Amino acid sequence: MGNDMKNILRLISTVAFMVCVFCLKPATGFALDPVTDTGPISEPALAIKNNRVEMPLKSVLLLGLKNNLNIQFASYTPGITETGIQLEEGKFDTLLSTQYQKNRSVTQTGNALGSTSSPVVKEERHNWEGKLQKKFLTGTQAELKTTNEEYLTDTSFQGLKPQFKNTIALSLTQPLLKDFGIGINETFIKIANLNYETSEYEFRDQVMNVMYQIEAFYWDLYYRNQDLLAKQDSLKQAEELQREFKIRIEAGALAPIEIHQADANVAQRKQEVIVAQAAVQAAEDYLKAALNLYDQKEYWDIEIFPSDLPNVINIKPSVDDCVKTAFENRPDLKQAQLGIRASELQLKYAKNQKLPNLSLFGSMGTSGIAGTPSSTAGVFGPFYQGTKSPYNGQWDKARSEMLSGDFYNYVIGVKFEVPIENNIAKSQYQKARLQSEQAVTNMKSVENIVINDVREALRRLDTSYKVIDSATANLTFTKEKLWAEQKKYEVGMSTARDVLDFQRDVAQAKSTLALAKSEHSKSIVNLSRVTGVLIEQKGLQYK
């Protein structure tokens, strides 16, 4: 039996070591690190010349990814969500506890076995206790406990004064129905991991939305600049006609009253230029805010000029291909899929909680004592000679006796309990079942939204390209009409008012074409956004 107990003690020591090692896990984290296909992103420098900076679209996007406050704010969410994984894993942490206490008492006694010299008993104990507790993924509750006690008393029947006692025991409780198995006990860790994945997709969605917004601001600024150029050109034409009127009036070839019409047109077009300049500044401000350029005051008043031209190619992808791509890449669809998986795990756990609590429990331990032998002669009368304790020694002797395995105890049993109505578990299961069905419904709803977004994006793309064709033709026709009207005016077959009207038509046609090109470029990037591939199509990725 001694060898068996020694083997058991070795097992207890091994379990204690495994408990300590089991709870050591490397820390993980989430880092926002935008990179291109060729390496990490470096913030593009703004080459400011004469208070103006020309920026290609790629530089604007890179600057936005580095500086945009919405992206920076959203980048914290995955890291915050990841702490939930550690929180759930913490439920399986190993708990080490230890305590020391000293107890001294002086009490009266009426016991014949008490002190022979006085009706007062004095006792003093020094007790140290150490304990390791852990819950394993199988549902097993384990406790490894050791105690060390020094006991001193003046009672005459105490054979060791002082007495040293060591004990060590391993206790295990294993659920067999409710809370049994790795799958059940890992439920909330898995859900926490799914929540972390969901937050990553949520962040990806936010990045794509911000990238789309920044590019939309870029093309809006392009349109506003072109609109301003068209209106400035229209103003120049009106001023040239105004100078011509003055020359003809001085030569007597035109009535002085005609100058008022030219002056009015110049004033009106100056007003249009002022309004267009304000629109350019507003578009610049939207882009500056998206790029967080307000963080440095020297960028507040610089002029930003888009150096790239809009994409005017005719793209005709099929609806089926785009829907397939969106189903494979849309972050909101991925979130819905993860939501279904999380609800299924919750449902499985809730079903397990309806089971009765049937547990197998047991404990095994060993102990040893030592001390300074004290005579007990006469304790039970004048003829009682007493015997000396054979456990003479100090702490090392007590530990040796404990490790010998000769003095042991064990307990084994089964525990069964079940709530008769079980209303709590039933309600939680019903709730989890409804939430699982809700998650499936949400998935179908998101799929419908994705299909609708793709169809709408393709219609918008097709329409914007057709508008470019129409606007290009309209600009050609209005220029030809203006040229013809100017020829008629030169020979006296048209009026100045007609020429001015046609000039305004040309300016408007130029603005309309610029707007059409801008909207088409936004339609192209919008299609990339709704299919979930905008980041990759821009040659970017996040690690």
XYZ file of C-alpha atoms in Angstrom:
543
model
C 0.000 0.000 0.000
C 2.930 2.324 0.678
C 4.185 2.108 -2.923
C 0.662 2.716 -4.248
C 0.324 5.854 -2.180
C 3.722 7.077 -3.358
C 2.548 6.630 -6.952
C -0.648 8.513 -6.136
C 1.367 11.361 -4.631
C 3.521 11.524 -7.747
C 0.281 11.747 -9.760
C -0.951 14.567 -7.543
C 2.303 16.467 -8.106
C 2.055 15.920 -11.870
C -1.538 17.196 -11.901
C -0.468 20.279 -9.953
C 2.274 20.958 -12.510
C -0.141 20.490 -15.419
C -2.623 22.852 -13.786
C 0.024 25.558 -13.633
C 1.207 25.022 -17.211
C -2.298 24.733 -18.625
C -3.195 28.289 -17.714
C -0.154 29.877 -19.372
C -1.251 31.252 -22.749
C 0.451 33.762 -25.037
C -1.158 37.166 -25.307
C -2.649 38.223 -28.610
C -3.646 41.605 -29.952
C -5.010 43.507 -32.919
C -2.887 46.018 -34.768
C -4.036 48.418 -37.431
C -1.393 48.223 -40.140
C -2.463 49.172 -43.671
C -0.141 47.809 -46.371
C -0.027 47.754 -50.130
C 0.978 44.886 -52.353
C 4.557 46.137 -52.168
C 4.853 46.735 -48.433
C 3.740 48.915 -45.506
C 2.043 52.206 -46.198
C 4.072 55.314 -45.568
C 2.139 58.525 -45.208
C 2.409 60.446 -48.510
C 4.013 63.855 -48.169
C 2.019 66.872 -49.313
C 4.055 68.734 -51.934
C 2.687 72.232 -51.362
C 3.559 74.803 -54.032
C 2.067 78.304 -54.028
C -0.394 77.217 -51.344
C -1.672 74.471 -53.639
C -1.167 70.726 -53.679
C -1.962 68.365 -56.526
C -2.895 64.913 -55.278
C -3.498 61.668 -57.163
C -6.319 59.455 -55.920
C -3.929 56.773 -54.575
C -2.175 59.269 -52.310
C -5.503 60.586 -51.053
C -6.661 57.066 -50.140
C -3.399 56.210 -48.391
C -3.499 59.447 -46.462
C -7.094 58.766 -45.507
C -6.336 55.265 -44.268
C -3.545 56.627 -42.107
C -5.295 59.716 -40.780
C -9.078 59.313 -40.960
C -10.511 59.611 -37.463
C -13.468 57.325 -38.141
C -11.067 54.551 -39.152
C -8.869 55.202 -36.133
C -11.921 55.105 -33.859
C -13.217 51.866 -35.415
C -9.772 50.244 -35.243
C -10.081 49.985 -31.448
C -13.228 47.836 -31.650
C -11.535 44.507 -32.588
C -9.011 44.897 -29.775
C -11.758 45.735 -27.301
C -13.812 42.770 -28.477
C -10.799 40.450 -28.256
C -10.651 41.037 -24.513
C -13.887 39.056 -24.348
C -11.935 35.945 -25.382
C -9.523 36.379 -22.510
C -12.446 37.034 -20.180
C -14.100 33.727 -21.100
C -10.809 31.824 -20.952
C -10.300 33.367 -17.519
C -13.153 31.228 -16.223
C -10.736 28.298 -16.547
C -7.841 30.051 -14.846
C -5.965 28.300 -12.064
C -6.650 29.873 -8.683
C -3.814 29.832 -6.184
C -4.754 30.749 -2.654
C -2.802 30.590 0.570
C -3.381 31.720 4.116
C -1.683 31.698 7.471
C -3.374 32.062 10.810
C -2.380 31.923 14.434
C -4.906 30.904 17.055
C -4.393 31.058 20.808
C -7.039 30.250 23.395
C -7.244 30.031 27.166
C -10.480 28.346 28.230
C -12.052 26.852 31.290
C -12.684 23.136 31.249
C -14.799 20.773 33.263
C -13.477 17.779 31.352
C -11.692 15.133 33.411
C -9.314 14.642 30.501
C -8.223 18.264 30.640
C -5.249 19.742 32.377
C -4.351 17.917 35.564
C -2.880 20.908 37.261
C -5.480 23.528 36.466
C -9.130 23.758 35.316
C -7.859 25.954 32.472
C -6.717 24.718 29.070
C -4.254 26.668 26.969
C -3.942 25.994 23.260
C -1.974 27.594 20.430
C -2.111 26.751 16.723
C -0.087 27.997 13.767
C -1.780 26.978 10.528
C -0.658 27.514 6.932
C -2.840 26.391 4.048
C -2.108 26.365 0.313
C -4.613 25.522 -2.379
C -4.756 25.222 -6.200
C -8.174 25.181 -7.836
C -8.986 24.803 -11.518
C -11.882 24.066 -13.804
C -10.968 22.144 -16.961
C -12.682 22.258 -20.339
C -14.129 18.802 -19.684
C -16.110 20.327 -16.811
C -13.839 18.748 -14.204
C -13.379 20.759 -11.005
C -10.029 20.006 -9.374
C -8.570 21.115 -6.054
C -5.117 20.360 -4.698
C -4.791 21.346 -1.053
C -2.019 21.126 1.517
C -2.028 22.158 5.178
C 0.742 22.553 7.748
C -0.215 22.924 11.397
C 1.808 23.385 14.567
C -0.237 22.625 17.700
C 0.732 23.202 21.326
C -1.442 22.589 24.390
C -1.029 21.925 28.106
C -3.608 19.122 28.255
C -2.165 16.072 29.926
C -3.427 13.534 27.405
C -1.701 15.223 24.441
C 1.187 12.921 23.497
C 3.114 15.390 21.297
C 3.999 18.856 22.558
C 4.273 20.609 20.160
C 2.687 18.560 17.384
C 3.457 19.136 13.687
C 0.949 17.935 11.099
C 1.127 17.887 7.267
C -1.691 16.915 4.923
C -2.148 16.925 1.149
C -5.301 16.021 -0.753
C -6.591 16.042 -4.326
C -10.346 16.477 -4.894
C -12.130 16.038 -8.222
C -15.713 16.640 -9.301
C -16.814 15.546 -12.784
C -20.264 16.431 -14.206
C -21.745 13.564 -16.211
C -24.839 15.236 -17.750
C -25.202 18.984 -17.293
C -21.956 20.892 -18.034
C -20.261 17.734 -19.319
C -17.782 17.781 -22.186
C -15.312 20.085 -23.880
C -17.860 21.236 -26.460
C -20.252 22.562 -23.829
C -17.624 24.211 -21.645
C -15.939 25.871 -24.640
C -19.227 27.447 -25.754
C -18.611 30.973 -24.540
C -14.961 30.962 -25.609
C -16.091 30.034 -29.120
C -18.790 32.716 -29.044
C -16.193 35.272 -27.911
C -13.967 34.269 -30.844
C -16.918 34.640 -33.212
C -17.611 38.078 -31.741
C -13.993 39.002 -32.410
C -14.273 37.832 -36.022
C -17.490 39.826 -36.316
C -15.734 42.965 -35.064
C -12.996 42.488 -37.667
C -15.586 42.310 -40.444
C -17.332 45.323 -38.942
C -14.036 47.197 -39.048
C -13.444 46.108 -42.653
C -16.901 47.403 -43.553
C -16.095 50.720 -41.892
C -12.806 50.975 -43.803
C -14.537 50.371 -47.134
C -17.251 52.907 -46.353
C -14.656 55.525 -45.442
C -12.596 54.753 -48.555
C -15.719 55.149 -50.683
C -16.568 58.401 -48.935
C -13.054 59.774 -49.432
C -13.042 58.869 -53.122
C -16.518 60.382 -53.504
C -15.208 63.608 -51.940
C -12.260 63.472 -54.342
C -14.480 63.262 -57.428
C -16.855 65.872 -56.008
C -13.898 68.220 -55.720
C -12.902 67.368 -59.294
C -16.411 68.302 -60.456
C -16.445 71.541 -58.442
C -13.103 72.586 -59.936
C -14.327 71.855 -63.466
C -17.561 73.696 -62.776
C -15.546 76.701 -61.564
C -13.357 76.607 -64.688
C -16.455 76.500 -66.891
C -17.996 79.473 -65.117
C -14.707 81.421 -65.233
C -14.502 80.745 -68.967
C -18.096 81.905 -69.341
C -17.232 85.100 -67.426
C -14.302 85.767 -69.761
C -16.561 85.419 -72.786
C -19.082 87.822 -71.249
C -16.304 90.328 -70.486
C -15.014 90.073 -74.069
C -18.510 90.784 -75.364
C -18.757 93.678 -72.905
C -15.497 95.174 -74.304
C -16.778 94.734 -77.828
C -19.990 96.564 -76.904
C -17.984 99.482 -75.510
C -15.881 99.706 -78.680
C -18.959 99.637 -80.902
C -20.734 102.249 -78.750
C -17.696 104.569 -78.949
C -17.688 104.077 -82.724
C -21.386 104.966 -82.856
C -22.311 101.580 -84.255
C -24.382 100.582 -81.206
C -26.800 102.433 -78.964
C -25.352 103.248 -75.497
C -28.316 101.572 -73.824
C -27.102 98.169 -75.061
C -24.177 98.237 -72.620
C -26.561 97.583 -69.733
C -27.344 94.120 -71.025
C -23.637 93.240 -71.264
C -22.935 94.692 -67.822
C -25.783 92.695 -66.302
C -24.495 89.457 -67.815
C -20.959 90.101 -66.540
C -22.281 90.817 -63.029
C -24.423 87.710 -63.076
C -21.529 85.497 -64.199
C -19.249 86.989 -61.577
C -21.859 85.968 -59.043
C -21.870 82.453 -60.488
C -18.062 82.324 -60.186
C -18.224 83.448 -56.551
C -20.771 80.735 -55.767
C -18.664 78.142 -57.623
C -15.537 79.184 -55.683
C -17.424 78.716 -52.406
C -18.542 75.262 -53.584
C -14.908 74.345 -54.341
C -13.841 75.440 -50.868
C -16.665 73.445 -49.295
C -15.635 70.342 -51.282
C -12.020 70.866 -50.186
C -13.133 71.104 -46.564
C -15.023 67.811 -46.783
C -11.895 66.139 -48.170
C -9.620 67.804 -45.608
C -11.851 66.617 -42.774
C -11.846 63.051 -44.155
C -8.032 63.156 -44.359
C -7.791 64.775 -40.901
C -5.698 67.615 -42.317
C -7.178 69.935 -39.713
C -4.794 68.287 -37.269
C -2.103 70.630 -38.666
C -3.074 74.243 -39.080
C -0.747 74.881 -42.032
C -3.045 72.683 -44.130
C -6.223 74.589 -43.298
C -6.097 77.049 -46.195
C -4.214 75.106 -48.864
C -5.929 74.372 -52.155
C -6.285 70.707 -53.060
C -6.434 69.899 -56.753
C -7.232 66.340 -57.915
C -4.560 65.383 -60.448
C -6.291 62.191 -61.627
C -8.989 62.210 -64.280
C -12.264 60.329 -63.819
C -12.618 56.800 -65.117
C -14.976 56.929 -68.104
C -14.693 53.322 -69.311
C -17.873 51.362 -69.878
C -17.960 48.486 -67.364
C -20.654 45.846 -67.845
C -20.241 43.050 -65.292
C -23.024 40.492 -65.002
C -25.460 40.595 -62.113
C -24.796 36.958 -61.232
C -21.024 37.436 -61.059
C -21.368 40.538 -58.904
C -23.855 38.876 -56.548
C -21.558 35.860 -56.228
C -18.601 38.129 -55.431
C -20.669 40.040 -52.881
C -21.830 36.819 -51.197
C -18.193 35.774 -50.857
C -16.854 39.095 -49.573
C -19.508 41.374 -48.056
C -18.604 42.040 -44.390
C -22.225 42.400 -43.280
C -23.023 38.994 -44.800
C -20.028 37.477 -43.003
C -21.281 39.027 -39.758
C -24.709 37.488 -40.280
C -23.138 34.069 -40.917
C -21.104 34.361 -37.727
C -24.271 35.376 -35.909
C -25.916 32.102 -36.962
C -22.944 30.098 -35.709
C -22.988 31.938 -32.377
C -26.736 31.364 -31.950
C -26.321 27.656 -32.716
C -23.655 27.370 -30.023
C -25.889 29.205 -27.560
C -28.804 26.894 -28.412
C -26.689 23.778 -27.879
C -25.505 25.096 -24.506
C -29.037 26.010 -23.407
C -30.243 22.523 -24.324
C -27.496 20.992 -22.164
C -28.519 23.172 -19.222
C -31.936 21.485 -19.176
C -30.300 18.211 -18.094
C -30.124 17.099 -14.436
C -26.938 17.658 -12.495
C -25.300 14.247 -12.108
C -21.742 14.470 -10.787
C -19.086 12.001 -9.763
C -16.891 13.306 -6.966
C -13.949 11.957 -5.051
C -10.907 12.913 -3.062
C -7.711 11.225 -1.914
C -5.116 12.437 0.495
C -2.398 11.525 2.947
C -1.147 12.975 6.220
C 1.697 12.778 8.676
C 2.454 14.022 12.196
C 5.554 14.506 14.332
C 6.523 16.359 17.451
C 8.174 16.179 20.869
C 6.821 13.156 22.809
C 5.220 13.995 26.167
C 4.383 11.572 28.969
C 0.702 10.724 29.384
C 1.203 8.599 32.543
C -1.618 8.952 35.061
C -4.038 10.514 32.613
C -6.521 7.682 33.124
C -5.698 6.961 36.731
C -2.701 6.187 38.960
C -2.189 2.789 37.406
C -2.059 4.060 33.805
C 1.578 4.084 32.736
C 0.991 5.708 29.333
C 3.003 5.234 26.140
C 5.352 7.529 24.364
C 4.426 8.651 20.841
C 6.670 7.014 18.216
C 6.509 10.100 15.981
C 9.390 12.000 17.449
C 10.656 14.752 15.143
C 10.087 18.106 13.542
C 8.506 19.260 10.264
C 10.747 17.037 8.154
C 9.531 13.992 10.067
C 5.888 14.996 9.561
C 6.466 15.449 5.804
C 8.233 12.115 5.630
C 5.288 10.378 7.308
C 2.903 12.123 4.931
C 4.870 11.106 1.835
C 5.201 7.518 3.027
C 1.601 6.870 1.989
C 0.939 4.785 5.079
C -1.652 7.206 6.443
C -4.308 8.084 3.877
C -7.969 8.727 3.324
C -10.233 8.758 0.303
C -13.831 9.572 -0.533
C -15.852 8.702 -3.639
C -19.497 9.363 -4.364
C -22.216 10.426 -6.762
C -24.410 13.502 -6.515
C -27.735 13.980 -8.288
C -29.925 17.073 -8.274
C -32.610 18.448 -10.536
C -35.044 21.367 -10.235
C -38.543 19.884 -10.460
C -40.067 22.628 -12.646
C -36.760 23.600 -14.288
C -38.286 26.876 -15.461
C -35.017 28.811 -15.700
C -33.353 26.306 -18.039
C -36.536 25.919 -20.100
C -36.891 29.680 -20.562
C -33.230 30.057 -21.528
C -33.589 27.265 -24.074
C -36.720 28.831 -25.559
C -34.942 32.183 -25.768
C -31.895 30.619 -27.478
C -34.134 28.766 -29.957
C -35.950 31.964 -30.931
C -32.669 33.856 -31.230
C -31.325 31.099 -33.503
C -34.370 31.412 -35.767
C -33.991 35.178 -35.655
C -30.357 34.886 -36.782
C -31.407 32.773 -39.781
C -34.064 35.352 -40.693
C -31.496 38.130 -40.366
C -29.197 36.206 -42.716
C -31.917 36.033 -45.360
C -32.644 39.731 -44.889
C -28.965 40.642 -45.356
C -28.808 38.471 -48.491
C -31.757 40.400 -49.919
C -30.047 43.693 -49.046
C -26.846 42.530 -50.762
C -28.698 41.511 -53.932
C -30.591 44.798 -53.969
C -27.396 46.816 -53.377
C -25.654 45.051 -56.264
C -28.570 45.532 -58.662
C -28.885 49.200 -57.709
C -25.109 49.721 -58.098
C -25.156 48.142 -61.574
C -28.110 50.314 -62.632
C -26.308 53.359 -61.331
C -23.160 52.350 -63.231
C -25.048 51.841 -66.471
C -26.976 55.071 -66.069
C -23.903 57.154 -65.253
C -22.123 55.952 -68.389
C -25.137 56.731 -70.560
C -25.281 60.185 -68.988
C -21.643 60.714 -70.024
C -22.534 59.880 -73.633
C -25.489 62.230 -73.519
C -23.533 65.027 -71.815
C -20.656 64.682 -74.316
C -23.062 64.958 -77.236
C -24.819 67.892 -75.616
C -21.513 69.754 -75.132
C -20.616 69.193 -78.783
C -23.989 70.465 -79.952
C -23.963 73.547 -77.694
C -20.474 74.506 -78.883
C -21.607 74.207 -82.490
C -24.713 76.246 -81.742
C -22.597 78.962 -80.051
C -20.188 79.062 -83.017
C -23.083 79.373 -85.448
C -24.778 82.051 -83.345
C -21.549 84.071 -83.145
C -21.247 83.956 -86.952
C -24.827 85.146 -87.294
C -24.160 87.913 -84.756
C -21.110 89.104 -86.701
C -23.290 89.694 -89.810
C -26.159 91.212 -87.815
C -28.488 88.217 -88.018
C -28.525 87.576 -84.245
C -28.660 89.569 -81.030
C -26.173 89.858 -78.189
C -28.714 88.302 -75.848
C -28.807 85.150 -77.981
C -25.009 84.909 -77.958
C -24.914 85.331 -74.175
C -27.541 82.639 -73.725
C -25.594 80.193 -75.879
C -22.416 80.989 -73.957
C -24.201 80.086 -70.716
C -25.467 76.866 -72.347
C -21.890 75.866 -73.189
C -20.720 76.578 -69.641
C -23.591 74.539 -68.261
C -22.862 71.679 -70.671
C -19.235 71.605 -69.517
C -20.331 71.425 -65.889
C -22.851 68.728 -66.676
C -20.220 66.594 -68.416
C -17.796 67.020 -65.507
C -20.564 66.005 -63.093
C -21.406 62.956 -65.229
C -17.761 61.821 -65.239
C -17.526 62.365 -61.488
C -20.694 60.366 -60.850
C -19.498 57.543 -63.108
C -16.234 57.265 -61.183
C -18.229 57.150 -57.941
C -20.485 54.490 -59.464
C -17.456 52.320 -60.233
C -16.067 52.549 -56.702
C -19.556 52.045 -55.277
C -19.817 48.727 -57.132
C -16.516 47.648 -55.576
C -17.863 48.654 -52.173
C -21.187 46.800 -52.419
C -19.421 43.646 -53.666
C -16.988 43.844 -50.707
C -13.737 44.017 -52.699
C -12.930 47.728 -52.564
C -9.822 47.347 -50.393
C -8.290 44.662 -52.607
C -9.159 46.453 -55.851
C -7.263 49.485 -54.597
C -4.226 47.272 -53.977
C -4.491 47.595 -50.200
C -4.882 45.217 -47.302
C -4.899 45.301 -43.511
C -2.739 43.122 -41.285
